[in-house]
Coordinates of C-alpha atoms and ligand atoms in Angstrom, one line a residue:
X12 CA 15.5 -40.4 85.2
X13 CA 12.5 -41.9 83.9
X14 CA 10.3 -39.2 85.6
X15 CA 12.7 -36.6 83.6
X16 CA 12.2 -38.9 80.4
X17 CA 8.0 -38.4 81.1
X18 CA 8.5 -34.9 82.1
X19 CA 10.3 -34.0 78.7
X20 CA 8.2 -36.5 76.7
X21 CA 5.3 -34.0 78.0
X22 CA 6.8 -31.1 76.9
X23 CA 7.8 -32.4 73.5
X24 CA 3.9 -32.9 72.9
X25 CA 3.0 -30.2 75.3
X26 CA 4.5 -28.0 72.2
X27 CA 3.5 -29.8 69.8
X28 CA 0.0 -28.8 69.7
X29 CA 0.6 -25.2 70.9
X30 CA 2.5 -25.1 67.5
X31 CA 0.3 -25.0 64.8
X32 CA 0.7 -28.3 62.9
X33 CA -2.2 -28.3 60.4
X34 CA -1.7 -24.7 59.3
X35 CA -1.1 -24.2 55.4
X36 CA 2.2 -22.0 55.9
X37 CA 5.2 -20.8 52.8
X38 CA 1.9 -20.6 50.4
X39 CA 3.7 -20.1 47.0
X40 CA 2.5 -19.7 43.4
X41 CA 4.0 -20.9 40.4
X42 CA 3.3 -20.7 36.7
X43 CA 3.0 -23.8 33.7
X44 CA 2.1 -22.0 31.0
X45 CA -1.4 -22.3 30.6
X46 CA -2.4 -18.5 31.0
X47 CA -6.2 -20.4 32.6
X48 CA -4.3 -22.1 35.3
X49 CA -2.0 -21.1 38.2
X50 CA -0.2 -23.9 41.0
X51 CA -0.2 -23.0 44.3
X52 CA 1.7 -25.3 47.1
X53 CA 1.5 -24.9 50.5
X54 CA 3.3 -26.6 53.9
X55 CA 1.9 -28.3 57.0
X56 CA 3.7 -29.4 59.9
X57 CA 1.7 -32.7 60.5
X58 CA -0.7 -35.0 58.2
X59 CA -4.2 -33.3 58.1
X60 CA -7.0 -35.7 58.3
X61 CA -9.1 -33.5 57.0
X62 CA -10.0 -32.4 53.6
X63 CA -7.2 -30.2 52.1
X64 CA -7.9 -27.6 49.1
X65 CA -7.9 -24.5 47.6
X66 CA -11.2 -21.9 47.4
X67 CA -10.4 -19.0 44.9
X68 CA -12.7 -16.3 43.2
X69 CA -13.1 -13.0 41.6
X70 CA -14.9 -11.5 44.7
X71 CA -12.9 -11.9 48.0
X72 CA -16.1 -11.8 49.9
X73 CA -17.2 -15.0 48.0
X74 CA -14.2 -17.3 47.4
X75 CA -17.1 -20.0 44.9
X76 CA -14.2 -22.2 43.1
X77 CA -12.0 -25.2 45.1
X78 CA -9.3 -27.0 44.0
X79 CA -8.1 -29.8 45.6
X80 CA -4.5 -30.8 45.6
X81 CA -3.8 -33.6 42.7
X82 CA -0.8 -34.5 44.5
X83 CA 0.0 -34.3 48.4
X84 CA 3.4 -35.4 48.8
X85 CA 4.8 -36.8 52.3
X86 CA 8.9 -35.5 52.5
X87 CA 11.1 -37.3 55.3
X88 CA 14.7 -36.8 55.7
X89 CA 16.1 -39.3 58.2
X90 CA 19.1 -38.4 60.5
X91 CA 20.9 -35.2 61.5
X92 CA 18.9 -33.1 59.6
X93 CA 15.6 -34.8 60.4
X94 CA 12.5 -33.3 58.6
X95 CA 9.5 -34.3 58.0
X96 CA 6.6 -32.1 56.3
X97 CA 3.0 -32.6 53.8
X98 CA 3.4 -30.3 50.6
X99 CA -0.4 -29.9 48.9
X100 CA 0.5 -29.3 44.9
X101 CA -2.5 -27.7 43.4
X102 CA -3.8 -26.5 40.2
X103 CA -6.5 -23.2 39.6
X104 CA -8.0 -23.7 36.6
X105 CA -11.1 -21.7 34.6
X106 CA -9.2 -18.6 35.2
X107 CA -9.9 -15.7 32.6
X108 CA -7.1 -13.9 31.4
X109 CA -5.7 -10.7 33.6
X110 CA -8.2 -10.8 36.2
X111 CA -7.6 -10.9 40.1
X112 CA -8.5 -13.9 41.7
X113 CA -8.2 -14.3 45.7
X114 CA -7.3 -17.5 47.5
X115 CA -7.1 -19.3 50.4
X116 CA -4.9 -22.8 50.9
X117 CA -5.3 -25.0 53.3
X118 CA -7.9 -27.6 54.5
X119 CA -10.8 -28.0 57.4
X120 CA -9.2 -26.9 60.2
X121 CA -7.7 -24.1 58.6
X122 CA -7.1 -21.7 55.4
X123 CA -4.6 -19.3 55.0
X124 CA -4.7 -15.5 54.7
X125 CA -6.5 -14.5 51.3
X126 CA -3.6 -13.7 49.2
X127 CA -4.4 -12.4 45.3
X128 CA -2.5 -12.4 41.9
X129 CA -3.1 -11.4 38.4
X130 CA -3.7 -14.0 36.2
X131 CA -1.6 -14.1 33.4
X132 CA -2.4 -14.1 29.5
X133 CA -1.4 -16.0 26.9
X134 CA -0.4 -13.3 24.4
X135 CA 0.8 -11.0 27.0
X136 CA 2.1 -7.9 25.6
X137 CA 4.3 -5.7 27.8
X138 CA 5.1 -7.5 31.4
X139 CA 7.2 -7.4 33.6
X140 CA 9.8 -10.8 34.9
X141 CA 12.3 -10.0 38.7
X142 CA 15.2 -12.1 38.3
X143 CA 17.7 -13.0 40.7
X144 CA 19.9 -15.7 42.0
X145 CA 21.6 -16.7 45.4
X146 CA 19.4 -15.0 47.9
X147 CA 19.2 -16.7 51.3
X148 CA 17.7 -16.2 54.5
X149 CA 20.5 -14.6 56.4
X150 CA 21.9 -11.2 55.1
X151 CA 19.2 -11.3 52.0
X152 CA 19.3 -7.7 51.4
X153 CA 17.3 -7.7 48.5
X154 CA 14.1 -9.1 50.1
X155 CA 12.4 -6.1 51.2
X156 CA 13.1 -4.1 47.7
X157 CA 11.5 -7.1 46.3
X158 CA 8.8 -7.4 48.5
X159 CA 7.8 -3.7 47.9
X160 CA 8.1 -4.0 44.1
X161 CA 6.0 -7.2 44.3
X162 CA 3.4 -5.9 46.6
X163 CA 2.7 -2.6 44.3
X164 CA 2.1 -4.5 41.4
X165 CA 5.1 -4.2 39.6
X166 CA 6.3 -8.2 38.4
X167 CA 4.0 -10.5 36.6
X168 CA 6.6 -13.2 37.2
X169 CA 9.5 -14.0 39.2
X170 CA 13.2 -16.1 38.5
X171 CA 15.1 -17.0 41.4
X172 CA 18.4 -18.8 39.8
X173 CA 19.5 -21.3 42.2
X174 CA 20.9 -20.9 45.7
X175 CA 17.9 -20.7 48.0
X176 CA 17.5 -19.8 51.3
X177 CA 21.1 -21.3 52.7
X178 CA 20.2 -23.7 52.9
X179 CA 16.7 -25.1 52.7
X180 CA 17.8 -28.3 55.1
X181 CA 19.9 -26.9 57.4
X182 CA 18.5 -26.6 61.0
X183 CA 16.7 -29.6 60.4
X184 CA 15.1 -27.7 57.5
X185 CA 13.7 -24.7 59.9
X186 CA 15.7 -22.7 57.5
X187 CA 14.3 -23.5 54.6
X188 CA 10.8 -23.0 56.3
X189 CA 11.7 -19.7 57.3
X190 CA 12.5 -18.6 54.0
X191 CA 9.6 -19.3 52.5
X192 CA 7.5 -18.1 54.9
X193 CA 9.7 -14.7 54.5
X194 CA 9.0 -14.4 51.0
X195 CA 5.3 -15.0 51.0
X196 CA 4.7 -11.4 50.3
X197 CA 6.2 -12.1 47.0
X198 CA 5.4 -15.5 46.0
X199 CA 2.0 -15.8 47.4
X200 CA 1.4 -13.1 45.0
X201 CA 3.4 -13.7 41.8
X202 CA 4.3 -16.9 40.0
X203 CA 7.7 -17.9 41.7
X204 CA 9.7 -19.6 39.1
X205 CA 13.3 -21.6 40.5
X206 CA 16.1 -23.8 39.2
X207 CA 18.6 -25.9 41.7
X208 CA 22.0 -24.5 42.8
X209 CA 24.2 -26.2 44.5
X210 CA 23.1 -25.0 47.6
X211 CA 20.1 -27.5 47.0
X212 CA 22.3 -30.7 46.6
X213 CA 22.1 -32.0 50.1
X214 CA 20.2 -35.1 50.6
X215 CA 20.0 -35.2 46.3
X216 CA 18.2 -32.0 46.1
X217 CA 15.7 -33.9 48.0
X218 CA 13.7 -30.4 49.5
X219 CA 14.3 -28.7 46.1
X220 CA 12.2 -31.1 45.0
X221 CA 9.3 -31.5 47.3
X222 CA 8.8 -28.1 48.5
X223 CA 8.7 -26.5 44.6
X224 CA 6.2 -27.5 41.5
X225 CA 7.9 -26.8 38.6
X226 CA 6.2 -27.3 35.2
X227 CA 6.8 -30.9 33.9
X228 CA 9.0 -32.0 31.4
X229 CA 7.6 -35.4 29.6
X230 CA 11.1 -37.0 30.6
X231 CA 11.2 -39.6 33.7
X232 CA 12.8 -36.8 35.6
X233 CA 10.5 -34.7 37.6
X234 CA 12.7 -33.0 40.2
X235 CA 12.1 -29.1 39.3
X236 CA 15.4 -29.1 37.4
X237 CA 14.3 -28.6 34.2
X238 CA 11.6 -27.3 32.5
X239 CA 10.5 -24.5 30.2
X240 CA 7.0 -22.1 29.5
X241 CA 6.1 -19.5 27.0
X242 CA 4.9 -16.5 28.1
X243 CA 4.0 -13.6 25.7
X244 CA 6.9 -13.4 22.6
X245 CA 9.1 -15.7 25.0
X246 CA 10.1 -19.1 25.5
X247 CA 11.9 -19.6 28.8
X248 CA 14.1 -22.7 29.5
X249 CA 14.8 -23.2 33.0
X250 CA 18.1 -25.5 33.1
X251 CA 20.2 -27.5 35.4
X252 CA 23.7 -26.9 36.0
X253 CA 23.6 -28.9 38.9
X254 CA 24.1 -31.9 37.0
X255 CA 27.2 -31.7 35.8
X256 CA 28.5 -30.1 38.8
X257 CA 27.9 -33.2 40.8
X258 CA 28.8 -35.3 37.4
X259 CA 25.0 -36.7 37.4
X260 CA 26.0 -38.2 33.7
X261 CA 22.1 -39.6 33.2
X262 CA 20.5 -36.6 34.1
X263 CA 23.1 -34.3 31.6
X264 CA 22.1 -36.6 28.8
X265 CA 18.5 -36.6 29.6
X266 CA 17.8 -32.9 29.9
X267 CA 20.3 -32.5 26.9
X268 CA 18.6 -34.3 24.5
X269 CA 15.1 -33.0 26.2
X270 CA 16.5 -29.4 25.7
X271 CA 16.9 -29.8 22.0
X272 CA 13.6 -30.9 21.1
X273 CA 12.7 -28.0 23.0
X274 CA 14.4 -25.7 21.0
X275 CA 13.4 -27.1 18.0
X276 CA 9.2 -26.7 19.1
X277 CA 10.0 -23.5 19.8
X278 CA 7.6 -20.7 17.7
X279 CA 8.4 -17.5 19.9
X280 CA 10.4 -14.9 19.1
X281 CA 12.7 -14.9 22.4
X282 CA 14.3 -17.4 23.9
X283 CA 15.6 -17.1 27.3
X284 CA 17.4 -19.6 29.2
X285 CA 18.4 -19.5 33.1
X286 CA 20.9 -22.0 35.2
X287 CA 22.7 -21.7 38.3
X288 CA 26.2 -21.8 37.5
X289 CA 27.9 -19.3 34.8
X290 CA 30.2 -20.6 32.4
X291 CA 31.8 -17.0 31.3
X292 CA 32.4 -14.6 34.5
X293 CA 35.8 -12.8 35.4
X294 CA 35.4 -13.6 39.6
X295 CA 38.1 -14.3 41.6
X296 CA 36.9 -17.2 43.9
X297 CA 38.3 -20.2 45.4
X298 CA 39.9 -22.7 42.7
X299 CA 40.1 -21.0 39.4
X300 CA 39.1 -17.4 38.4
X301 CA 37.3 -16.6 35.0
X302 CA 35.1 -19.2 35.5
X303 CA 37.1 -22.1 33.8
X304 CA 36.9 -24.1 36.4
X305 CA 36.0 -27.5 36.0
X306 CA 32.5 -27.1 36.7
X307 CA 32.1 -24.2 34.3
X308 CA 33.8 -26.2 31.6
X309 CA 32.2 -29.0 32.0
X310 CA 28.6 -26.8 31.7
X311 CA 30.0 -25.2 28.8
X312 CA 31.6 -27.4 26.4
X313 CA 30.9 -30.8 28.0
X314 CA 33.4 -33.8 28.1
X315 CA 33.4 -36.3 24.8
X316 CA 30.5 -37.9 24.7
X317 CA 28.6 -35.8 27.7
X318 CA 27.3 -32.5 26.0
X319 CA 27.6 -28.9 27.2
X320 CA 25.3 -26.3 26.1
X321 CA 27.4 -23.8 24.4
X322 CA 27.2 -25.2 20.8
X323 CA 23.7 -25.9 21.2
X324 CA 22.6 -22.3 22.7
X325 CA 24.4 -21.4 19.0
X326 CA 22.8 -23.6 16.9
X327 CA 19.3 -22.9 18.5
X328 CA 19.8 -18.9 18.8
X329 CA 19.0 -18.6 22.7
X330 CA 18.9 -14.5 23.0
X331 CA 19.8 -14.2 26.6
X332 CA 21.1 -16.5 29.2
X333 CA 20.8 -15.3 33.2
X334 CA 23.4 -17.2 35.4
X335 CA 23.5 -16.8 38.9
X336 CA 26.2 -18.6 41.7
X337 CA 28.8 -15.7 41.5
X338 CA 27.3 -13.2 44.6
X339 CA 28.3 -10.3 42.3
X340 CA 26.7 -8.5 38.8
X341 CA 28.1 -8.8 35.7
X342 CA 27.1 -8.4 32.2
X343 CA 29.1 -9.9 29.2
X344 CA 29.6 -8.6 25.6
X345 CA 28.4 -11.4 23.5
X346 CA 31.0 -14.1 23.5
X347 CA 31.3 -17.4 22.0
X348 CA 34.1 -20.1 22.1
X349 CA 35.9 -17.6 24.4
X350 CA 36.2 -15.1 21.5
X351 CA 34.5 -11.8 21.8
X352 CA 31.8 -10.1 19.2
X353 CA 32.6 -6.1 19.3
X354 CA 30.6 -5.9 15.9
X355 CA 28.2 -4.5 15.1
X356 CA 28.6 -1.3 17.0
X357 CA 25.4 -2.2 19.0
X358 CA 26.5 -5.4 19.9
X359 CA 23.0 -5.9 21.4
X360 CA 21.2 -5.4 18.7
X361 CA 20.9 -8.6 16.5
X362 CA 23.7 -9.5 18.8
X363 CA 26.0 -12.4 17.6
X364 CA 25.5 -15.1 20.6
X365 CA 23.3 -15.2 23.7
X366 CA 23.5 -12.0 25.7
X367 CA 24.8 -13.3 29.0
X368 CA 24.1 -11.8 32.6
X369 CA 25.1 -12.8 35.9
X370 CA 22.7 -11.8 38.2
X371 CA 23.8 -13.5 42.1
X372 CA 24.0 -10.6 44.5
X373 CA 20.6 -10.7 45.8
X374 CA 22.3 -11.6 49.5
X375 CA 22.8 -14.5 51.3
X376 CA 25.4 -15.4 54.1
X377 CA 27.9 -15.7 51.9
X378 CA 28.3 -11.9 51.4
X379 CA 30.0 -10.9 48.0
X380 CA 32.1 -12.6 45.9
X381 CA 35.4 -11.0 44.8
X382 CA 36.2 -9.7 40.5
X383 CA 39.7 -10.4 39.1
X384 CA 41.9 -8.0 38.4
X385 CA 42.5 -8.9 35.1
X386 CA 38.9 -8.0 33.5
X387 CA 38.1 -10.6 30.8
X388 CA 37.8 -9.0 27.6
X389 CA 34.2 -9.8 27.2
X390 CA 33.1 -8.3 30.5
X391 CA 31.2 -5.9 29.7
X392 CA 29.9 -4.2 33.0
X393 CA 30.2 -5.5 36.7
X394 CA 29.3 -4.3 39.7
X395 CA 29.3 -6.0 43.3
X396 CA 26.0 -3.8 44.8
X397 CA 23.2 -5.9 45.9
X398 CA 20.6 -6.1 44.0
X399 CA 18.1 -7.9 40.9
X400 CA 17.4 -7.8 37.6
X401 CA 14.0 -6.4 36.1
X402 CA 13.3 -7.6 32.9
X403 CA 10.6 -5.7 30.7
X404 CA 9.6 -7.4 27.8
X405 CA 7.9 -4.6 25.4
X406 CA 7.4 -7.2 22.4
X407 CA 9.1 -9.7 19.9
X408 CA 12.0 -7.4 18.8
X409 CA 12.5 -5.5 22.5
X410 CA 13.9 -6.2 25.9
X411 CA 14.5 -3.7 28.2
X412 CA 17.0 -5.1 31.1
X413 CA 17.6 -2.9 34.3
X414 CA 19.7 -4.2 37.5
X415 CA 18.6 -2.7 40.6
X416 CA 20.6 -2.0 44.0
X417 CA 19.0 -3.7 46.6
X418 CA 20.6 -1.3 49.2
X419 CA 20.3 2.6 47.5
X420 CA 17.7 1.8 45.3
X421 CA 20.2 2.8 41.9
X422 CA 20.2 1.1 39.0
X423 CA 23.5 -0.6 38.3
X424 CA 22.9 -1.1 34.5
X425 CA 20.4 -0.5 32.0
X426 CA 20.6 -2.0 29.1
X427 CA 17.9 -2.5 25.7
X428 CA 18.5 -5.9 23.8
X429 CA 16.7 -5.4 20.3
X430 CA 16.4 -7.2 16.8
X431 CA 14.5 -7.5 13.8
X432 CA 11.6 -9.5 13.8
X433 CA 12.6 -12.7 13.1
X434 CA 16.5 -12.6 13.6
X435 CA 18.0 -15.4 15.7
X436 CA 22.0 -15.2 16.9
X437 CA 24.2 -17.6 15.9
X438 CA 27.9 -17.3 14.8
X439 CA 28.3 -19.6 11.7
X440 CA 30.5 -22.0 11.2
X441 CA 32.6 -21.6 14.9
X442 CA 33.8 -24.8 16.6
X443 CA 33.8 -25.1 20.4
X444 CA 36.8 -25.8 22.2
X445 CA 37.7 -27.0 25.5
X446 CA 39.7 -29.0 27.7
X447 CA 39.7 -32.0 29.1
X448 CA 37.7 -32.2 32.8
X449 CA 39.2 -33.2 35.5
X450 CA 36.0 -35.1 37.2
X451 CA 37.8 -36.3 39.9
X452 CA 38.9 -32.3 40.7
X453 CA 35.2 -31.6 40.0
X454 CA 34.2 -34.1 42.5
X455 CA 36.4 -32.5 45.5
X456 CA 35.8 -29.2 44.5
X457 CA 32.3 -30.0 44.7
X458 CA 32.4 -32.1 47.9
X459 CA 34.8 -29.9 50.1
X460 CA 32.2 -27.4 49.8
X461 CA 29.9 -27.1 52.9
X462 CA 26.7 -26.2 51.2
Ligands
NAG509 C1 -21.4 -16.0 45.4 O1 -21.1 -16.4 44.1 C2 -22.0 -17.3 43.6 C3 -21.5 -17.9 42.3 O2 -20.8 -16.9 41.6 C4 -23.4 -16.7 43.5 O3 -24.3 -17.5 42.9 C5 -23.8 -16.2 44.8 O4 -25.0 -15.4 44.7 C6 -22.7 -15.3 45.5 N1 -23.1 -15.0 46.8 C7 -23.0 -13.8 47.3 C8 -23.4 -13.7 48.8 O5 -22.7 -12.8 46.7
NAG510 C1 39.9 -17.4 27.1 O1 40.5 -16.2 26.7 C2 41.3 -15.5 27.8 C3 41.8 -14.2 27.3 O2 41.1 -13.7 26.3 C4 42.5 -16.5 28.2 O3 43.1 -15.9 29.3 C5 41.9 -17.8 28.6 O4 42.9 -18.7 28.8 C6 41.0 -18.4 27.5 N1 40.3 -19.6 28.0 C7 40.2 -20.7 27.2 C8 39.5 -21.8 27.9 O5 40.5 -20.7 26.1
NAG511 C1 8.3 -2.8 20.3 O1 8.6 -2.1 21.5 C2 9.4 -0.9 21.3 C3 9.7 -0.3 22.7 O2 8.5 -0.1 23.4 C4 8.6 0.1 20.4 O3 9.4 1.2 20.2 C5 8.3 -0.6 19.1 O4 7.6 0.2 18.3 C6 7.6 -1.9 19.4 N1 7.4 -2.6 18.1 C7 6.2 -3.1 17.7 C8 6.2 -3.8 16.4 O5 5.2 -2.9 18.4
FE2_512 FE1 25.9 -21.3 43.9

């Protein structure tokens, strides 16, 4: 027995350093909106004594500039899920606008691979943004497409919506490691811009958290959830729907009253907003179709004195809105207060509310989700082929949209959302309606679930 005990023991650590523990692995970049910086994080398996950094240049052959981490933060999760990791958080500054740098993460014993990206500029003209939500380690079809588009060249940016790897703790978080290492190719290369779905919740969003570095917010609440950046003619608002699906009643007030200030700074023409959960959507899945659940409602309209951000979108003129959570496509025919905007006869052109798309089929485990047969009457398009969404933004009064399948390589919609300079949507003088939430039906819906 005890001679097992030793014998295992010795394997355990036998193992443990033929893995390798201080290697910088799931080296990802993300963006803040300073077009001289760029963040890069990066993974070990143990603590590294050594000095950890990052050396970065213009010649590949010469890597002169280092940055060392300003924050290297120590994630545990005790119990069945046990975990424990180092994330290096790290900031590239002095970077000229459009330029190539190479990199290398990691510390003394070892750096990474020399990965590149284009810096980005702060009047960026034309560029390019992938979107997608809900794509997971298992079954995610759309990983290679976006690997290839990512290696030639083709994104500046990319927006994954929630729903991230299925889940990042599970397997003692092994899953969540794998992932990332998987999409290297992509986000070692291009900004990789997330918000939480609910897929992130275990253990209070606890590796959402560590593992990403989103841009701050200025509020006490710096858990990735809510942020936003400008970038060229557009102000993008990454938003948590998380926190009214799990009835975090703080954290709804806090990034509500954050959000409009937000709006109110903002001097770009665009505004774009992304969270996980959609609160128009004609699926038919688990407890109520047509998204008016209790979570959607809740997002949408709020409860009393808890806000949603329907009204608000309104008031501020947000142009477009990507949702994820529902594994299908679907886009919507502007719509406010459940009522429908068929006028003008380009509804996308000055269009009357946010343009709203539902982009969640990238793959995951999950497979698709199922439409209703009764099509709401503001569904404009949907489709249930794998695939994401590739933004093009041409300038302040054009957006071209195009939704790729993941699997044939056809494009599912295409679609231009133009205005005049200067126009912002809005429908005047509309109240919002809604019910009454049920929070204790939110709360088993919610918890029932295994993420
Ligand atoms: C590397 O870069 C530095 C600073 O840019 C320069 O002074 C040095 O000559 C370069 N070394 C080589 C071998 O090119
Ligand atoms: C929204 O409108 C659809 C039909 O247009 C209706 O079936 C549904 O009950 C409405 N929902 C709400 C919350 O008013
Ligand atoms: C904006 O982009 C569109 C599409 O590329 C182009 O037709 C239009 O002329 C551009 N407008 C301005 C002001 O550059
Ligand atoms: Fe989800």
């Amino acid at each position: 027995m005890v001679c097992l005990l030793f014998l295992s023991l010795f394997a355990f650590v036998g193992l443990g350093w033929a893995k390798p523990i201080y290697d910088p692995v799931q080296v990802h970049l993300s963006y803040h909106g300073n077009s001289d910086e760029m963040v890069v994080t990066w993974i070990t398996m143990s603590k590294v004594d050594r000095d950890s950094y990052v050396v970065y240049g213009e010649d590949y052959t010469n890597l002169t500039m280092k940055a060392t981490p300003y924050h290297i933060h120590h994630f545990k999760v005790e119990g069945i899920d046990e975990i424990e990791r180092w994330v290096y958080k790290t900031t590239l500054t002095g970077l000229k606008e459009r330029t190539i740098y190479y990199y290398r993460a990691g510390n003394d014993y070892k750096l990474s691979a020399v990965y590149n990206f284009k810096s980005l500029a702060k009047d960026m003209k034309e560029y390019t943004v992938c979107i997608y939500g809900d794509l997971g380690l298992k079954n995610g079809v759309s990983t290679d497409a976006v690997i290839e588009d990512a290696q030639d060249g083709k994104f500046d940016l990319i927006i994954h919506i929630g729903d991230i790897a299925y889940s990042m703790h599970s397997d003692k978080g092994r899953i969540g490691d794998k992932f990332f290492e998987k999409i290297v190719p992509i986000s070692a290369f291009v900004p990789y811009m997330t918000v939480a779905g609910n897929h992130e919740h275990k253990y209070k969003f606890k590796h959402y958290k560590s593992r990403l570095t989103m841009p701050s917010n200025g509020v006490d609440i710096h858990d990735n959830q809510f942020y936003s950046f400008d970038l060229g003619d557009v102000h993008y608002i990454g938003l948590s729907s998380e926190y009214y699906g799990y009835n975090w009643i703080e954290h709804i007030k806090k990034q509500y009253a954050w959000l409009k200030k937000d709006l109110e700074a903002n001097t770009k023409p665009w505004i774009i907003t992304y969270l996980h959960r959609p609160y128009y959507c004609s699926n038919r899945d688990g407890h109520k179709s047509d998204c008016t659940g209790e979570d959607n409602e809740y997002i949408r309209v709020g409860d009393g004195e808890i806000p949603g951000f329907e009204k608000l979108f309104n008031e501020k003129g947000v142009d477009i809105t990507f949702w994820g959570h529902k594994h299908f496509y679907e886009r919507l025919f502007p719509v406010y207060n459940n009522q429908t905007f068929y006028q003008p006869l380009n509804v996308y052109y000055n269009a009357q509310t946010p343009v709203y798309v539902i982009t969640g089929c990238a793959g995951n485990r999950e497979n698709h989700a199922l439409f209703n047969d009764y099509i709401v009457p503001y569904s404009a398009i949907r489709s249930e082929d794998y695939g994401y969404m590739i933004m093009k933004v041409h300038n302040g009064t054009h957006i071209h949209l195009t939704q790729m399948g993941a699997e044939k390589g056809n494009i599912v919609d295409d679609l231009w959302v133009t205005k005049e300079a200067g126009y912002r949507p809005g429908v005047k003088n509309a109240p919002v309606t809604g019910r009454k939430i049920d929070k204790e039906l939110l709360r088993q819906i919610n918890d029932k679930q295994d993420w």
